[in-house]
Amino acid sequence: MPARRSFTRFLPACFAILLLAGCAGQAVREPAPLRGPALDREVERLMQAARVPGLALAVIDDGRVVHLKAYGSRDLEQRLPLTTDTIMYGASITKGEFSYAAMSLVESGQLDLDRSIAQYLPKPLPAYEKYADLAGDERWRKLTPRMLLSHTSGFPNFRFFLPDGTFDQNGKLKFYFEPGARYAYSGEGINLMQFVIEVGLGIDVADLMQRQVYDRFGMTRTSLVWREDFADNLAIGYDPQNKPLGHKKRGAVRAAGSMDTSIADQAAFLAGLARGEGLSAAGKAELLRPQIAIDSVQQFPTLLTDTTQDNRGIALSYALGWLTYREPQGQAWAKGGHDDGTNNLALCVADGRRCMVILSNSSNGEGLFKYLADATLGPTCLPWFWNGYIPYDHPEWREPAARAQPHPACAPLPRP
């Protein structure tokens, strides 16, 4: 059991023993993952308690889909049910699939993860209007595809977000730290990677995603831009009070998060990735290999510099487009997606052979993620506080003071 010993050596002694054998010297019996009607009842109970109108769930065992179901409503006003083919906004889970497609370019020799983007672009980056803010700062030449995909570019999430997370509609793009120095989630970095592929390699990213991802896995109801055939089975997003927010019809390709999709399509992709399809074994390993250790208290706001030891024991890190960490079940990797009226999560454990994916049409959806991860996969060490997945029944952990409190990823959550 060397991997398990390595995992526990950083944890407090009693907690490590609780994980493996119990502090009283008796074996801890971990609850078995729920399946069938028992899982349905738990999903429905949690949705009602957290006021989530619609949620779609897929579970994968050994690289095969074993549960695929939609619960609740896609449109409360019209009393329309959510189905496994309903179009839902993918948000930032787009980034994980884009990174998979980018890795296919690495494997074909068209992209080098460690080559400066300056060697791909016909002109200096600040010569392009979108990146003119970087004029006079030569640090852009240090940027590589690896940095952009692992969120170590030095950019904010988006240029209009200030370091404290507040919004400035006139915000300018700039570096907040030296490229490669540390982790800070950045949609700007992912969109710049798209720009390099399109302008530097002459490859249309929508076509790349269609070829390498959507066609490969039979994802017929997924697109990076709005399609009119989506309109007949479409999820409406809802705010925390269940006020309808509609559905944005995105007309521009954005690798950072413009994807519309269905739970059936996301299950097909995640199962295929778990099986290692479309990439060599080395390519998949590189995609999901830890690139940069993370010690921030929470993922957002992205540029805050306070740190924690909460996730040291799980070796929390970022790979290429995916969060990754260690837990007793093995290596885990995950990608979330968040926007107003949309909360999504893809999570794999046990070295990627067991997975779940959730799509929800509610700003309240993240309040269920920790509980549903444990219900579908067994007790996990999902770093729920770092991700901002505050359980619906612990609103006190949303308060600013909670950032200074310990929230170990593997500790059982107290239930009120």
Coordinates of C-alpha atoms in Angstrom, one line a residue:
M1 CA 0.0 0.0 0.0
P2 CA 2.8 2.5 -0.8
A3 CA 0.4 5.0 -2.5
R4 CA -1.9 5.1 0.5
R5 CA 1.0 5.6 2.9
S6 CA 2.4 8.4 0.8
F7 CA -1.0 10.1 0.8
T8 CA -1.5 10.0 4.6
R9 CA 2.0 11.0 5.7
F10 CA 1.1 14.7 5.4
L11 CA -2.2 14.4 7.3
P12 CA -2.8 14.8 11.0
A13 CA -2.2 11.5 12.6
C14 CA -5.7 10.8 14.0
F15 CA -7.3 11.8 10.7
A16 CA -5.0 9.6 8.7
I17 CA -5.8 6.7 11.0
L18 CA -9.5 7.4 10.6
L19 CA -9.2 7.1 6.9
L20 CA -7.4 3.8 7.0
A21 CA -8.2 1.9 10.2
G22 CA -10.1 4.1 12.7
C23 CA -8.8 5.9 15.7
A24 CA -10.1 3.3 18.1
G25 CA -8.2 0.6 16.2
Q26 CA -11.3 -0.7 14.4
A27 CA -11.7 -0.7 10.6
V28 CA -13.8 2.1 9.2
R29 CA -16.6 0.9 7.0
E30 CA -17.0 3.3 4.1
P31 CA -20.5 3.6 2.7
A32 CA -20.9 1.9 -0.7
P33 CA -21.7 4.1 -3.7
L34 CA -25.4 4.5 -4.3
R35 CA -27.0 3.1 -7.5
G36 CA -30.4 2.6 -8.9
P37 CA -33.5 3.8 -7.0
A38 CA -31.4 4.6 -3.9
L39 CA -29.3 7.1 -5.9
D40 CA -32.4 8.5 -7.5
R41 CA -34.0 9.2 -4.1
E42 CA -30.8 10.8 -2.8
V43 CA -30.5 13.1 -5.8
E44 CA -34.2 14.1 -5.5
R45 CA -33.9 14.7 -1.8
L46 CA -30.8 16.9 -2.2
M47 CA -32.4 18.9 -5.1
Q48 CA -35.4 19.6 -3.0
A49 CA -33.4 20.7 0.0
A50 CA -31.1 22.9 -2.0
R51 CA -33.8 24.3 -4.3
V52 CA -32.2 23.1 -7.5
P53 CA -34.8 22.9 -10.3
G54 CA -33.0 20.6 -12.7
L55 CA -29.9 18.3 -12.5
A56 CA -28.5 15.7 -14.9
L57 CA -26.2 13.0 -13.6
A58 CA -24.0 10.3 -15.2
V59 CA -21.9 7.8 -13.4
I60 CA -19.1 5.8 -15.0
D61 CA -17.5 2.5 -13.6
D62 CA -14.4 1.1 -15.2
G63 CA -14.8 3.5 -18.2
R64 CA -18.4 2.5 -18.9
V65 CA -21.6 4.6 -18.3
V66 CA -23.7 2.8 -15.6
H67 CA -26.1 5.6 -14.7
L68 CA -27.5 8.3 -17.0
K69 CA -30.5 10.2 -15.8
A70 CA -32.0 13.7 -15.7
Y71 CA -34.1 15.0 -12.7
G72 CA -36.5 17.9 -12.3
S73 CA -37.3 20.6 -14.8
R74 CA -35.6 22.3 -17.7
D75 CA -38.2 25.1 -17.6
L76 CA -40.3 25.7 -14.5
E77 CA -42.7 28.1 -16.0
Q78 CA -43.7 25.7 -18.8
R79 CA -43.4 22.7 -16.6
L80 CA -41.0 21.0 -19.0
P81 CA -38.9 18.0 -17.8
L82 CA -35.1 17.9 -18.0
T83 CA -34.0 14.9 -20.2
T84 CA -30.7 13.3 -20.9
D85 CA -30.7 15.1 -24.3
T86 CA -31.6 18.5 -23.0
I87 CA -29.1 21.3 -24.0
M88 CA -27.4 22.8 -21.0
Y89 CA -24.6 25.4 -20.8
G90 CA -21.3 23.7 -20.3
A91 CA -19.4 26.8 -19.0
S92 CA -15.8 26.0 -18.0
I93 CA -15.9 22.3 -18.5
T94 CA -15.2 23.5 -22.1
K95 CA -11.6 24.0 -20.9
G96 CA -11.1 20.4 -20.1
E97 CA -12.2 19.2 -23.5
F98 CA -10.3 22.0 -25.3
S99 CA -7.1 20.8 -23.4
Y100 CA -7.8 17.2 -24.6
A101 CA -8.0 18.6 -28.2
A102 CA -4.8 20.6 -27.7
M103 CA -3.0 17.5 -26.6
S104 CA -4.0 15.8 -29.9
L105 CA -2.0 18.6 -31.6
V106 CA 1.0 17.9 -29.3
E107 CA 0.8 14.2 -30.3
S108 CA 0.7 15.0 -34.0
G109 CA 3.8 17.2 -33.7
Q110 CA 2.0 20.5 -34.5
L111 CA 2.2 22.0 -31.0
D112 CA 5.1 21.9 -28.5
L113 CA 4.0 22.5 -24.9
D114 CA 7.3 24.2 -24.0
R115 CA 7.8 26.4 -27.0
S116 CA 7.3 30.2 -26.6
I117 CA 4.1 31.4 -28.2
A118 CA 6.2 34.0 -30.0
Q119 CA 7.5 31.2 -32.2
Y120 CA 4.0 30.4 -33.4
L121 CA 2.6 33.9 -34.0
P122 CA 3.3 35.8 -37.3
K123 CA 3.5 39.1 -35.3
P124 CA 4.4 40.1 -31.8
L125 CA 1.4 39.4 -29.5
P126 CA 0.8 43.1 -28.6
A127 CA 0.5 43.9 -32.4
Y128 CA -2.9 42.2 -32.3
E129 CA -5.6 44.6 -31.1
K130 CA -7.0 42.2 -28.5
Y131 CA -3.6 42.0 -26.8
A132 CA -2.4 45.6 -27.3
D133 CA -2.5 46.2 -23.6
L134 CA 0.7 44.1 -23.3
A135 CA 2.7 46.6 -25.4
G136 CA 6.0 47.3 -23.6
D137 CA 5.9 44.2 -21.4
E138 CA 8.1 41.5 -23.0
R139 CA 7.0 38.9 -20.5
W140 CA 4.5 37.6 -23.1
R141 CA 7.4 36.0 -24.9
K142 CA 7.9 33.7 -21.9
L143 CA 4.4 32.2 -22.3
T144 CA 4.2 28.6 -23.5
P145 CA 1.2 26.3 -24.2
R146 CA 2.0 24.5 -20.9
M147 CA 1.6 27.7 -18.9
L148 CA -1.6 28.7 -20.7
L149 CA -3.2 25.3 -20.2
S150 CA -2.1 24.9 -16.6
H151 CA -3.2 28.4 -15.5
T152 CA 0.3 29.7 -14.7
S153 CA 0.3 32.6 -17.2
G154 CA 0.2 35.4 -14.7
F155 CA -3.1 36.8 -16.1
P156 CA -6.3 37.3 -14.1
N157 CA -9.3 35.1 -14.8
F158 CA -10.4 37.8 -17.2
R159 CA -9.0 41.3 -17.7
F160 CA -12.1 43.0 -16.2
F161 CA -11.6 41.3 -12.8
L162 CA -9.4 43.1 -10.3
P163 CA -7.2 41.2 -7.8
D164 CA -10.0 41.3 -5.1
G165 CA -12.5 39.8 -7.5
T166 CA -14.4 43.0 -8.2
F167 CA -15.4 44.0 -11.7
D168 CA -14.0 46.8 -13.8
Q169 CA -15.5 47.0 -17.3
N170 CA -12.6 49.0 -18.5
G171 CA -10.0 46.6 -17.1
K172 CA -6.8 46.1 -19.1
L173 CA -4.9 42.9 -19.6
K174 CA -1.7 42.7 -17.7
F175 CA 0.6 40.3 -15.8
Y176 CA 0.1 40.0 -12.1
F177 CA 3.1 37.7 -11.6
E178 CA 5.9 36.2 -13.6
P179 CA 4.7 33.6 -16.1
G180 CA 5.1 30.1 -14.7
A181 CA 5.6 31.3 -11.1
R182 CA 2.4 30.1 -9.6
Y183 CA -1.2 28.9 -10.2
A184 CA -4.0 31.4 -10.9
Y185 CA -7.1 30.2 -12.9
S186 CA -7.3 32.2 -16.1
G187 CA -9.9 32.2 -18.9
E188 CA -7.7 34.8 -20.6
G189 CA -4.9 32.2 -20.7
I190 CA -7.1 29.5 -22.3
N191 CA -8.5 32.0 -24.8
L192 CA -5.0 33.0 -25.7
M193 CA -4.2 29.3 -26.3
Q194 CA -7.1 29.3 -28.7
F195 CA -5.7 32.4 -30.4
V196 CA -2.3 30.8 -30.8
I197 CA -3.8 27.7 -32.4
E198 CA -6.0 29.6 -34.8
V199 CA -3.6 32.4 -35.8
G200 CA -0.3 30.6 -35.3
L201 CA -1.2 27.2 -36.6
G202 CA -4.0 28.2 -38.9
I203 CA -6.4 25.6 -37.2
D204 CA -10.0 26.6 -36.6
V205 CA -10.7 25.6 -33.0
A206 CA -14.4 24.8 -33.6
D207 CA -13.4 22.4 -36.4
L208 CA -10.6 20.9 -34.1
M209 CA -13.1 20.3 -31.3
Q210 CA -15.7 18.8 -33.7
R211 CA -13.1 16.4 -35.2
Q212 CA -11.1 15.4 -32.2
V213 CA -13.8 15.4 -29.5
Y214 CA -17.5 15.7 -30.6
D215 CA -17.3 13.3 -33.6
R216 CA -15.0 10.9 -31.9
F217 CA -17.3 10.4 -29.0
G218 CA -20.7 10.7 -30.8
M219 CA -21.5 14.0 -29.2
T220 CA -24.2 15.1 -31.6
R221 CA -25.8 17.6 -29.2
T222 CA -22.7 19.6 -28.4
S223 CA -21.3 22.7 -30.0
L224 CA -19.1 25.7 -29.2
V225 CA -21.7 28.0 -30.7
W226 CA -25.5 28.1 -30.6
R227 CA -27.4 25.8 -33.0
E228 CA -31.1 26.4 -33.9
D229 CA -31.8 22.7 -33.5
F230 CA -31.1 23.1 -29.8
A231 CA -34.1 25.3 -29.2
D232 CA -36.7 22.4 -28.9
N233 CA -35.1 20.9 -25.8
L234 CA -33.3 23.6 -23.9
A235 CA -32.6 24.2 -20.2
I236 CA -33.4 27.6 -18.7
G237 CA -30.9 28.7 -16.1
Y238 CA -32.1 29.9 -12.6
D239 CA -30.6 32.1 -9.9
P240 CA -30.5 31.2 -6.2
Q241 CA -34.1 32.3 -5.8
N242 CA -35.2 30.3 -8.8
K243 CA -35.7 33.4 -10.9
P244 CA -35.3 32.5 -14.6
L245 CA -32.2 33.8 -16.4
G246 CA -32.8 32.3 -19.8
H247 CA -30.1 30.8 -22.0
K248 CA -27.5 32.8 -23.8
K249 CA -27.1 31.9 -27.5
R250 CA -23.4 32.2 -27.9
G251 CA -22.3 33.1 -31.4
A252 CA -18.5 33.2 -30.9
V253 CA -16.2 30.3 -30.2
R254 CA -14.5 30.6 -26.8
A255 CA -12.3 27.8 -25.6
A256 CA -12.7 29.1 -22.1
G257 CA -16.4 28.3 -22.0
S258 CA -18.8 28.7 -24.9
M259 CA -20.0 25.1 -25.1
D260 CA -23.6 24.0 -25.1
T261 CA -24.0 20.2 -24.4
S262 CA -26.1 17.5 -22.9
I263 CA -25.5 15.0 -20.1
A264 CA -25.5 12.1 -22.6
D265 CA -22.7 13.8 -24.6
Q266 CA -20.7 14.6 -21.5
A267 CA -21.0 11.0 -20.2
A268 CA -19.7 9.8 -23.6
F269 CA -16.7 12.1 -23.5
L270 CA -15.7 11.4 -19.9
A271 CA -16.1 7.6 -20.3
G272 CA -13.9 7.8 -23.4
L273 CA -11.3 9.8 -21.6
A274 CA -11.3 7.4 -18.7
R275 CA -10.7 4.6 -21.2
G276 CA -7.9 6.6 -22.7
E277 CA -9.4 6.9 -26.2
G278 CA -8.0 9.3 -28.7
L279 CA -4.7 9.9 -27.1
S280 CA -1.7 7.6 -26.5
A281 CA -1.1 6.4 -23.0
A282 CA 1.7 8.9 -22.7
G283 CA -0.5 11.7 -24.1
K284 CA -3.2 11.0 -21.6
A285 CA -0.7 10.8 -18.8
E286 CA 0.8 14.2 -19.7
L287 CA -2.6 15.8 -20.0
L288 CA -3.5 14.7 -16.4
R289 CA 0.0 14.9 -14.8
P290 CA 0.3 17.5 -12.0
Q291 CA 2.1 20.6 -13.4
I292 CA 1.9 23.1 -10.6
A293 CA 1.2 22.6 -6.9
I294 CA -1.7 24.7 -5.4
D295 CA -1.7 26.2 -1.9
S296 CA -4.3 29.0 -2.3
V297 CA -7.2 29.1 0.1
Q298 CA -9.8 29.1 -2.7
Q299 CA -9.7 29.2 -6.4
F300 CA -11.6 32.5 -6.6
P301 CA -10.8 35.3 -6.5
T302 CA -7.9 34.0 -8.5
L303 CA -5.2 36.5 -7.6
L304 CA -5.5 36.5 -3.8
T305 CA -2.3 35.4 -2.2
D306 CA -3.4 33.9 1.2
T307 CA -2.4 30.2 1.5
T308 CA -3.5 27.1 3.4
Q309 CA -2.2 23.7 4.3
D310 CA -5.7 22.1 4.0
N311 CA -4.9 20.5 0.7
R312 CA -1.3 19.6 1.1
G313 CA -2.2 16.0 2.1
I314 CA -3.9 15.4 -1.3
A315 CA -1.2 17.1 -3.3
L316 CA -3.7 19.5 -4.9
S317 CA -2.3 20.5 -8.3
Y318 CA -3.3 21.6 -11.7
A319 CA -2.6 19.5 -14.8
L320 CA -3.3 20.7 -18.4
G321 CA -6.9 22.0 -18.3
W322 CA -7.8 19.7 -15.3
L323 CA -7.5 19.9 -11.5
T324 CA -5.8 16.9 -10.1
Y325 CA -5.1 15.5 -6.6
R326 CA -4.4 12.2 -4.7
E327 CA -6.8 10.4 -2.5
P328 CA -7.2 6.9 -1.0
Q329 CA -8.9 5.7 -4.2
G330 CA -6.0 6.8 -6.3
Q331 CA -5.3 9.8 -8.6
A332 CA -8.3 12.0 -9.1
W333 CA -8.9 14.7 -11.7
A334 CA -11.8 17.1 -12.1
K335 CA -13.2 20.1 -14.0
G336 CA -16.0 22.4 -12.9
G337 CA -18.1 24.9 -14.8
H338 CA -19.8 27.9 -13.3
D339 CA -21.9 30.8 -14.5
D340 CA -25.1 32.5 -13.4
G341 CA -27.8 29.8 -13.6
T342 CA -25.2 27.0 -14.4
N343 CA -23.2 24.7 -12.1
N344 CA -21.4 21.7 -13.5
L345 CA -18.8 19.2 -12.4
A346 CA -16.8 16.3 -14.0
L347 CA -14.9 14.2 -11.5
C348 CA -12.9 11.0 -11.9
V349 CA -11.2 8.9 -9.1
A350 CA -9.3 5.6 -8.8
D351 CA -6.8 6.7 -11.5
G352 CA -9.7 7.8 -13.7
R353 CA -11.6 4.6 -14.0
R354 CA -14.6 5.7 -11.9
C355 CA -16.2 9.0 -12.7
M356 CA -19.3 11.2 -12.4
V357 CA -20.5 14.2 -14.2
I358 CA -23.2 16.7 -13.1
L359 CA -24.9 19.4 -15.2
S360 CA -27.3 21.7 -13.4
N361 CA -29.4 24.6 -14.5
S362 CA -29.2 26.4 -11.2
S363 CA -26.9 28.7 -9.3
N364 CA -27.6 26.5 -6.3
G365 CA -26.2 23.3 -8.0
E366 CA -22.7 23.6 -6.4
G367 CA -24.2 23.1 -3.0
L368 CA -24.8 19.5 -3.8
F369 CA -21.5 18.6 -5.4
K370 CA -19.7 17.2 -2.3
Y371 CA -22.7 15.1 -1.3
L372 CA -23.3 13.8 -4.8
A373 CA -19.6 13.0 -5.3
D374 CA -19.6 10.9 -2.1
A375 CA -23.0 9.3 -3.0
T376 CA -21.9 8.2 -6.5
L377 CA -18.2 7.4 -6.0
G378 CA -18.0 6.6 -2.3
P379 CA -16.2 9.0 0.2
T380 CA -13.9 11.3 -1.9
C381 CA -11.4 13.9 -1.0
L382 CA -12.9 16.5 -3.4
P383 CA -11.4 19.8 -2.3
W384 CA -14.9 21.3 -2.0
F385 CA -13.9 24.5 -0.1
W386 CA -11.1 25.3 -2.4
N387 CA -13.4 24.9 -5.4
G388 CA -16.1 27.0 -3.7
Y389 CA -18.6 24.1 -3.6
I390 CA -20.1 25.2 -0.3
P391 CA -22.7 22.7 0.9
Y392 CA -26.2 24.1 0.8
D393 CA -26.7 23.3 4.5
H394 CA -23.6 25.2 5.6
P395 CA -24.1 28.8 4.4
E396 CA -21.8 30.0 7.2
W397 CA -18.9 28.8 5.1
R398 CA -19.7 31.4 2.5
E399 CA -18.8 34.2 4.9
P400 CA -15.4 35.9 4.5
A401 CA -14.3 34.6 8.0
A402 CA -14.5 31.1 6.7
R403 CA -11.4 31.6 4.6
A404 CA -9.3 31.6 7.8
Q405 CA -10.8 28.4 9.1
P406 CA -9.6 24.9 8.3
H407 CA -11.5 22.8 5.7
P408 CA -9.6 19.6 5.2
A409 CA -10.7 18.0 1.9
C410 CA -11.0 14.4 3.3
A411 CA -12.7 15.2 6.6
P412 CA -16.3 14.2 6.9
L413 CA -18.7 17.1 6.7
P414 CA -20.9 17.8 9.8
R415 CA -24.6 17.6 9.0
P416 CA -26.9 19.9 10.8

